[in-house]
Amino acid sequence: MIFSAPLVTGKLIQRYKRFLADIILDDGRPITSSVPNTGSMLGLTDSGIPVWLSRSDDTKRKYAHTLQIVEAQGTLVGINTGLPNRIAEEAILAGLIPSLADYAELKREQKYGLNSRIDILLHDPQKPSTYVEVKNVHFSRTAGLAEFPDSPTARGAKHLDELGNMVENGFRGVMLYVIQRRDCDRLKICGDLDPVYARAFERAMRRGVEAYAIRCHITSTGIVATSTIPIID
C-alpha cells in the first residue's frame, strides 16, 4: 500500500475527542488533524512523538491532514485503521498466506451473519468460500510482541462468533491480524485488557476458525505486509 502523495512530518501535541489531534508541523505551523482510529491507541499518543500525516486538497474537508504514522518505542507504527483491509488484500493476492491463495475471486465488504459485513470474501467454485475478518494491531508492551486488542471490543468478539457460525455451515472462517509495526515477530491475544475477547477467540478456535497474523514494513512512502508471524498463547 503506497501513499498517494508524500507525507508531511511533525510532532504530536495531544490526541483528543478520539478522532482529533493537535500537531506542530516541522515547518512550525500548528494544525488540527483527523485521527482515523476508534481504539485507545494505548502507548501511541505521548506528547512530542514524531508523526507523519497525509494531506488532502479537498476543500470540503474540515481538516486537511490525516494522521497516518507515529514513532513509538523506537519504531514506526501505522495507526490508520482504514488501511489494514487494503494491506490484507494485497498480501492475499501476493500469496503471502498460502492457505488463502489461488481463489478465483476476491470480494470486499460482503453482507453476512447478523447485520454484519465481512471484510474479504474469497470465492472459488472448486472449494468452500472463505470469510476473512481483518483486524488492525499496533499495541506492544513487550519487545517483539504485538497484542490485540488494546481495549475492550464487543464488536470484535461478535465477529469471532459469526466466523464460527460460518465454519459450522460448511465455509472457512479466518481472522487475519495485520500488525502495523515492524518490530514484532509474534502476536498474543490480550486477555488481561479484554477477557471477553480472549474467551471468544478460544471458542472460535475450537469451532474451527483459522487465525493468521502478518507483520508490515512501514516507511513514510507506504505500508506493506512482509511475512506471517506466529500467534502464541
mmCIF file of C-alpha atoms in Angstrom:
data_model
loop_
_atom_site.group_PDB
_atom_site.id
_atom_site.type_symbol
_atom_site.label_atom_id
_atom_site.label_comp_id
_atom_site.label_asym_id
_atom_site.label_seq_id
_atom_site.Cartn_x
_atom_site.Cartn_y
_atom_site.Cartn_z
ATOM 1 C CA MET A 1 0.000 0.000 0.000
ATOM 2 C CA ILE A 2 1.716 3.153 -1.243
ATOM 3 C CA PHE A 3 0.607 6.595 -0.086
ATOM 4 C CA SER A 4 -0.684 8.680 -2.975
ATOM 5 C CA ALA A 5 1.486 11.673 -2.055
ATOM 6 C CA PRO A 6 4.470 12.330 0.218
ATOM 7 C CA LEU A 7 3.577 12.560 3.894
ATOM 8 C CA VAL A 8 4.300 15.651 5.951
ATOM 9 C CA THR A 9 6.029 15.415 9.313
ATOM 10 C CA GLY A 10 5.505 16.961 12.704
ATOM 11 C CA LYS A 11 5.235 16.360 16.434
ATOM 12 C CA LEU A 12 2.127 15.284 18.330
ATOM 13 C CA ILE A 13 0.832 17.701 20.955
ATOM 14 C CA GLN A 14 -2.260 15.770 22.016
ATOM 15 C CA ARG A 15 -4.978 13.438 20.794
ATOM 16 C CA TYR A 16 -8.474 14.322 21.966
ATOM 17 C CA LYS A 17 -12.130 13.573 21.269
ATOM 18 C CA ARG A 18 -10.749 10.288 19.872
ATOM 19 C CA PHE A 19 -10.762 11.460 16.246
ATOM 20 C CA LEU A 20 -8.677 14.643 16.524
ATOM 21 C CA ALA A 21 -5.061 15.529 17.262
ATOM 22 C CA ASP A 22 -3.164 18.778 17.632
ATOM 23 C CA ILE A 23 0.135 18.717 15.752
ATOM 24 C CA ILE A 24 3.081 21.055 15.284
ATOM 25 C CA LEU A 25 4.381 20.539 11.759
ATOM 26 C CA ASP A 26 8.125 20.564 11.248
ATOM 27 C CA ASP A 27 7.789 23.919 9.467
ATOM 28 C CA GLY A 28 6.409 25.369 12.716
ATOM 29 C CA ARG A 29 2.731 25.542 11.790
ATOM 30 C CA PRO A 30 0.191 24.300 14.362
ATOM 31 C CA ILE A 31 -2.638 22.248 12.853
ATOM 32 C CA THR A 32 -5.509 20.011 13.886
ATOM 33 C CA SER A 33 -5.512 16.612 12.195
ATOM 34 C CA SER A 34 -8.129 13.905 11.902
ATOM 35 C CA VAL A 35 -7.252 10.579 13.564
ATOM 36 C CA PRO A 36 -8.681 7.562 11.678
ATOM 37 C CA ASN A 37 -8.681 5.222 14.660
ATOM 38 C CA THR A 38 -11.545 4.349 17.011
ATOM 39 C CA GLY A 39 -9.358 2.499 19.519
ATOM 40 C CA SER A 40 -7.427 3.643 22.541
ATOM 41 C CA MET A 41 -4.059 3.802 20.708
ATOM 42 C CA LEU A 42 -2.520 2.745 24.004
ATOM 43 C CA GLY A 43 1.140 3.768 24.163
ATOM 44 C CA LEU A 44 0.991 5.696 20.886
ATOM 45 C CA THR A 45 -0.161 9.174 21.906
ATOM 46 C CA ASP A 46 2.650 10.562 24.042
ATOM 47 C CA SER A 47 3.138 14.286 23.587
ATOM 48 C CA GLY A 48 6.155 15.117 21.457
ATOM 49 C CA ILE A 49 6.423 11.906 19.439
ATOM 50 C CA PRO A 50 7.199 12.251 15.706
ATOM 51 C CA VAL A 51 4.222 11.807 13.385
ATOM 52 C CA TRP A 52 3.570 11.545 9.648
ATOM 53 C CA LEU A 53 0.402 12.863 8.039
ATOM 54 C CA SER A 54 -1.262 12.794 4.648
ATOM 55 C CA ARG A 55 -2.793 15.967 3.258
ATOM 56 C CA SER A 56 -5.938 16.344 1.170
ATOM 57 C CA ASP A 57 -6.721 19.225 -1.180
ATOM 58 C CA ASP A 58 -10.459 18.589 -0.834
ATOM 59 C CA THR A 59 -11.878 21.937 0.266
ATOM 60 C CA LYS A 60 -14.998 20.230 1.649
ATOM 61 C CA ARG A 61 -12.983 18.544 4.385
ATOM 62 C CA LYS A 62 -12.893 20.291 7.745
ATOM 63 C CA TYR A 63 -9.369 19.021 8.453
ATOM 64 C CA ALA A 64 -6.920 18.749 5.574
ATOM 65 C CA HIS A 65 -4.465 16.489 7.391
ATOM 66 C CA THR A 66 -4.893 12.847 8.450
ATOM 67 C CA LEU A 67 -2.607 11.132 10.936
ATOM 68 C CA GLN A 68 -1.074 8.009 9.364
ATOM 69 C CA ILE A 69 2.104 7.012 11.234
ATOM 70 C CA VAL A 70 3.641 7.678 14.643
ATOM 71 C CA GLU A 71 7.046 6.815 16.020
ATOM 72 C CA ALA A 72 6.804 4.966 19.331
ATOM 73 C CA GLN A 73 9.187 2.698 21.207
ATOM 74 C CA GLY A 74 11.803 3.334 18.553
ATOM 75 C CA THR A 75 9.757 2.095 15.599
ATOM 76 C CA LEU A 76 7.249 3.372 13.058
ATOM 77 C CA VAL A 77 3.636 2.405 13.751
ATOM 78 C CA GLY A 78 0.706 2.745 11.359
ATOM 79 C CA ILE A 79 -2.424 3.945 13.148
ATOM 80 C CA ASN A 80 -4.945 4.300 10.301
ATOM 81 C CA THR A 81 -7.486 1.522 10.861
ATOM 82 C CA GLY A 82 -8.858 2.103 7.376
ATOM 83 C CA LEU A 83 -5.720 0.672 5.760
ATOM 84 C CA PRO A 84 -5.451 -2.945 7.024
ATOM 85 C CA ASN A 85 -8.115 -4.211 4.616
ATOM 86 C CA ARG A 86 -6.062 -2.934 1.676
ATOM 87 C CA ILE A 87 -2.866 -4.315 3.181
ATOM 88 C CA ALA A 88 -4.537 -7.686 3.765
ATOM 89 C CA GLU A 89 -5.938 -7.802 0.240
ATOM 90 C CA GLU A 90 -2.516 -7.106 -1.248
ATOM 91 C CA ALA A 91 -0.971 -9.802 0.965
ATOM 92 C CA ILE A 92 -3.576 -12.383 -0.058
ATOM 93 C CA LEU A 93 -3.228 -11.614 -3.766
ATOM 94 C CA ALA A 94 0.566 -11.803 -3.457
ATOM 95 C CA GLY A 95 0.306 -15.288 -1.934
ATOM 96 C CA LEU A 96 1.815 -14.282 1.408
ATOM 97 C CA ILE A 97 -0.620 -16.605 3.197
ATOM 98 C CA PRO A 98 -0.503 -19.887 1.236
ATOM 99 C CA SER A 99 -3.789 -21.250 2.594
ATOM 100 C CA LEU A 100 -5.617 -18.166 1.255
ATOM 101 C CA ALA A 101 -4.007 -18.219 -2.183
ATOM 102 C CA ASP A 102 -5.406 -19.335 -5.537
ATOM 103 C CA TYR A 103 -9.042 -18.366 -5.155
ATOM 104 C CA ALA A 104 -10.887 -17.360 -8.308
ATOM 105 C CA GLU A 105 -12.444 -14.217 -6.863
ATOM 106 C CA LEU A 106 -11.915 -11.752 -4.019
ATOM 107 C CA LYS A 107 -14.851 -9.618 -2.917
ATOM 108 C CA ARG A 108 -14.856 -6.774 -0.400
ATOM 109 C CA GLU A 109 -17.394 -5.829 2.261
ATOM 110 C CA GLN A 110 -19.963 -8.570 1.686
ATOM 111 C CA LYS A 111 -23.020 -8.946 3.918
ATOM 112 C CA TYR A 112 -23.060 -11.986 6.189
ATOM 113 C CA GLY A 113 -24.036 -13.103 9.680
ATOM 114 C CA LEU A 114 -26.273 -10.921 11.820
ATOM 115 C CA ASN A 115 -26.259 -7.450 10.244
ATOM 116 C CA SER A 116 -22.514 -7.675 9.600
ATOM 117 C CA ARG A 117 -20.181 -7.282 6.655
ATOM 118 C CA ILE A 118 -17.169 -9.477 6.103
ATOM 119 C CA ASP A 119 -14.023 -7.591 5.146
ATOM 120 C CA ILE A 120 -12.907 -10.053 2.468
ATOM 121 C CA LEU A 121 -14.773 -12.951 0.856
ATOM 122 C CA LEU A 122 -12.734 -15.439 -1.160
ATOM 123 C CA HIS A 123 -14.776 -17.453 -3.640
ATOM 124 C CA ASP A 124 -13.882 -20.368 -5.870
ATOM 125 C CA PRO A 125 -16.227 -22.911 -7.487
ATOM 126 C CA GLN A 126 -13.807 -25.712 -6.601
ATOM 127 C CA LYS A 127 -13.695 -25.144 -2.830
ATOM 128 C CA PRO A 128 -15.660 -23.671 0.081
ATOM 129 C CA SER A 129 -15.897 -19.889 0.242
ATOM 130 C CA THR A 130 -13.634 -18.291 2.828
ATOM 131 C CA TYR A 131 -14.777 -15.421 5.058
ATOM 132 C CA VAL A 132 -11.868 -13.243 6.196
ATOM 133 C CA GLU A 133 -12.237 -10.721 9.019
ATOM 134 C CA VAL A 134 -9.324 -8.253 9.240
ATOM 135 C CA LYS A 135 -8.154 -6.634 12.469
ATOM 136 C CA ASN A 136 -5.631 -3.836 12.898
ATOM 137 C CA VAL A 137 -2.896 -4.373 15.501
ATOM 138 C CA HIS A 138 -0.475 -1.739 16.766
ATOM 139 C CA PHE A 139 -0.199 -2.359 20.521
ATOM 140 C CA SER A 140 3.032 -3.672 22.056
ATOM 141 C CA ARG A 141 4.290 -3.502 25.629
ATOM 142 C CA THR A 142 6.918 -6.278 25.433
ATOM 143 C CA ALA A 143 9.784 -6.166 22.940
ATOM 144 C CA GLY A 144 8.910 -8.144 19.836
ATOM 145 C CA LEU A 145 5.372 -8.996 20.979
ATOM 146 C CA ALA A 146 2.256 -7.463 19.421
ATOM 147 C CA GLU A 147 -1.013 -7.739 21.341
ATOM 148 C CA PHE A 148 -4.685 -7.460 20.403
ATOM 149 C CA PRO A 149 -6.942 -5.851 21.454
ATOM 150 C CA ASP A 150 -5.648 -2.765 23.263
ATOM 151 C CA SER A 151 -9.094 -2.066 24.746
ATOM 152 C CA PRO A 152 -12.387 -3.973 25.103
ATOM 153 C CA THR A 153 -14.107 -4.701 21.784
ATOM 154 C CA ALA A 154 -17.543 -6.300 21.927
ATOM 155 C CA ARG A 155 -17.724 -5.960 18.144
ATOM 156 C CA GLY A 156 -14.547 -7.998 17.785
ATOM 157 C CA ALA A 157 -15.957 -10.801 19.931
ATOM 158 C CA LYS A 158 -19.134 -10.778 17.826
ATOM 159 C CA HIS A 159 -17.078 -11.205 14.658
ATOM 160 C CA LEU A 160 -15.343 -14.262 16.111
ATOM 161 C CA ASP A 161 -18.685 -15.864 16.951
ATOM 162 C CA GLU A 162 -20.026 -15.125 13.471
ATOM 163 C CA LEU A 163 -16.967 -16.683 11.844
ATOM 164 C CA GLY A 164 -17.575 -19.774 13.953
ATOM 165 C CA ASN A 165 -21.127 -19.905 12.621
ATOM 166 C CA MET A 166 -19.827 -19.786 9.046
ATOM 167 C CA VAL A 167 -17.477 -22.696 9.729
ATOM 168 C CA GLU A 168 -20.325 -24.755 11.152
ATOM 169 C CA ASN A 169 -22.275 -24.032 7.956
ATOM 170 C CA GLY A 170 -19.552 -25.548 5.777
ATOM 171 C CA PHE A 171 -17.435 -22.496 4.937
ATOM 172 C CA ARG A 172 -13.997 -21.391 6.089
ATOM 173 C CA GLY A 173 -13.726 -18.600 8.645
ATOM 174 C CA VAL A 174 -10.461 -16.691 9.026
ATOM 175 C CA MET A 175 -9.352 -13.987 11.444
ATOM 176 C CA LEU A 176 -6.447 -12.066 9.944
ATOM 177 C CA TYR A 177 -4.462 -9.722 12.198
ATOM 178 C CA VAL A 178 -2.488 -7.013 10.383
ATOM 179 C CA ILE A 179 0.339 -5.736 12.578
ATOM 180 C CA GLN A 180 1.105 -2.173 11.537
ATOM 181 C CA ARG A 181 4.538 -2.056 13.111
ATOM 182 C CA ARG A 182 7.875 -3.524 12.087
ATOM 183 C CA ASP A 183 9.359 -4.516 15.455
ATOM 184 C CA CYS A 184 7.146 -7.509 16.334
ATOM 185 C CA ASP A 185 7.704 -11.142 15.400
ATOM 186 C CA ARG A 186 4.782 -12.728 17.272
ATOM 187 C CA LEU A 187 1.228 -11.905 18.352
ATOM 188 C CA LYS A 188 -0.682 -12.642 21.537
ATOM 189 C CA ILE A 189 -4.362 -12.193 22.346
ATOM 190 C CA CYS A 190 -4.543 -9.634 25.152
ATOM 191 C CA GLY A 191 -6.723 -11.363 27.732
ATOM 192 C CA ASP A 192 -5.926 -9.025 30.603
ATOM 193 C CA LEU A 193 -7.309 -5.986 28.750
ATOM 194 C CA ASP A 194 -10.274 -7.815 27.213
ATOM 195 C CA PRO A 195 -11.026 -11.223 28.761
ATOM 196 C CA VAL A 196 -14.321 -11.437 26.854
ATOM 197 C CA TYR A 197 -12.488 -11.213 23.531
ATOM 198 C CA ALA A 198 -9.900 -13.741 24.686
ATOM 199 C CA ARG A 199 -12.636 -16.232 25.548
ATOM 200 C CA ALA A 200 -14.343 -15.580 22.209
ATOM 201 C CA PHE A 201 -11.035 -16.227 20.435
ATOM 202 C CA GLU A 202 -10.541 -19.548 22.232
ATOM 203 C CA ARG A 203 -14.129 -20.525 21.474
ATOM 204 C CA ALA A 204 -13.692 -19.653 17.792
ATOM 205 C CA MET A 205 -10.527 -21.742 17.528
ATOM 206 C CA ARG A 206 -12.356 -24.741 18.993
ATOM 207 C CA ARG A 207 -15.099 -24.270 16.394
ATOM 208 C CA GLY A 208 -12.588 -24.411 13.551
ATOM 209 C CA VAL A 209 -11.939 -20.737 12.822
ATOM 210 C CA GLU A 210 -8.424 -20.132 11.500
ATOM 211 C CA ALA A 211 -6.218 -17.264 12.679
ATOM 212 C CA TYR A 212 -3.198 -15.724 10.969
ATOM 213 C CA ALA A 213 -1.016 -12.710 11.714
ATOM 214 C CA ILE A 214 1.046 -10.704 9.248
ATOM 215 C CA ARG A 215 3.551 -8.009 10.055
ATOM 216 C CA CYS A 216 4.311 -4.967 7.965
ATOM 217 C CA HIS A 217 7.255 -2.933 6.792
ATOM 218 C CA ILE A 218 6.410 0.714 7.360
ATOM 219 C CA THR A 219 8.027 3.754 5.785
ATOM 220 C CA SER A 220 6.867 7.273 5.027
ATOM 221 C CA THR A 221 6.058 6.141 1.478
ATOM 222 C CA GLY A 222 3.925 3.094 2.223
ATOM 223 C CA ILE A 223 2.940 0.112 4.349
ATOM 224 C CA VAL A 224 3.461 -3.408 3.003
ATOM 225 C CA ALA A 225 2.881 -6.813 4.602
ATOM 226 C CA THR A 226 6.131 -8.780 4.573
ATOM 227 C CA SER A 227 5.622 -12.086 6.396
ATOM 228 C CA THR A 228 3.366 -14.176 8.576
ATOM 229 C CA ILE A 229 4.222 -14.470 12.264
ATOM 230 C CA PRO A 230 3.041 -16.935 14.923
ATOM 231 C CA ILE A 231 0.149 -16.340 17.295
ATOM 232 C CA ILE A 232 1.252 -17.514 20.733
ATOM 233 C CA ASP A 233 -0.609 -18.411 23.929
#
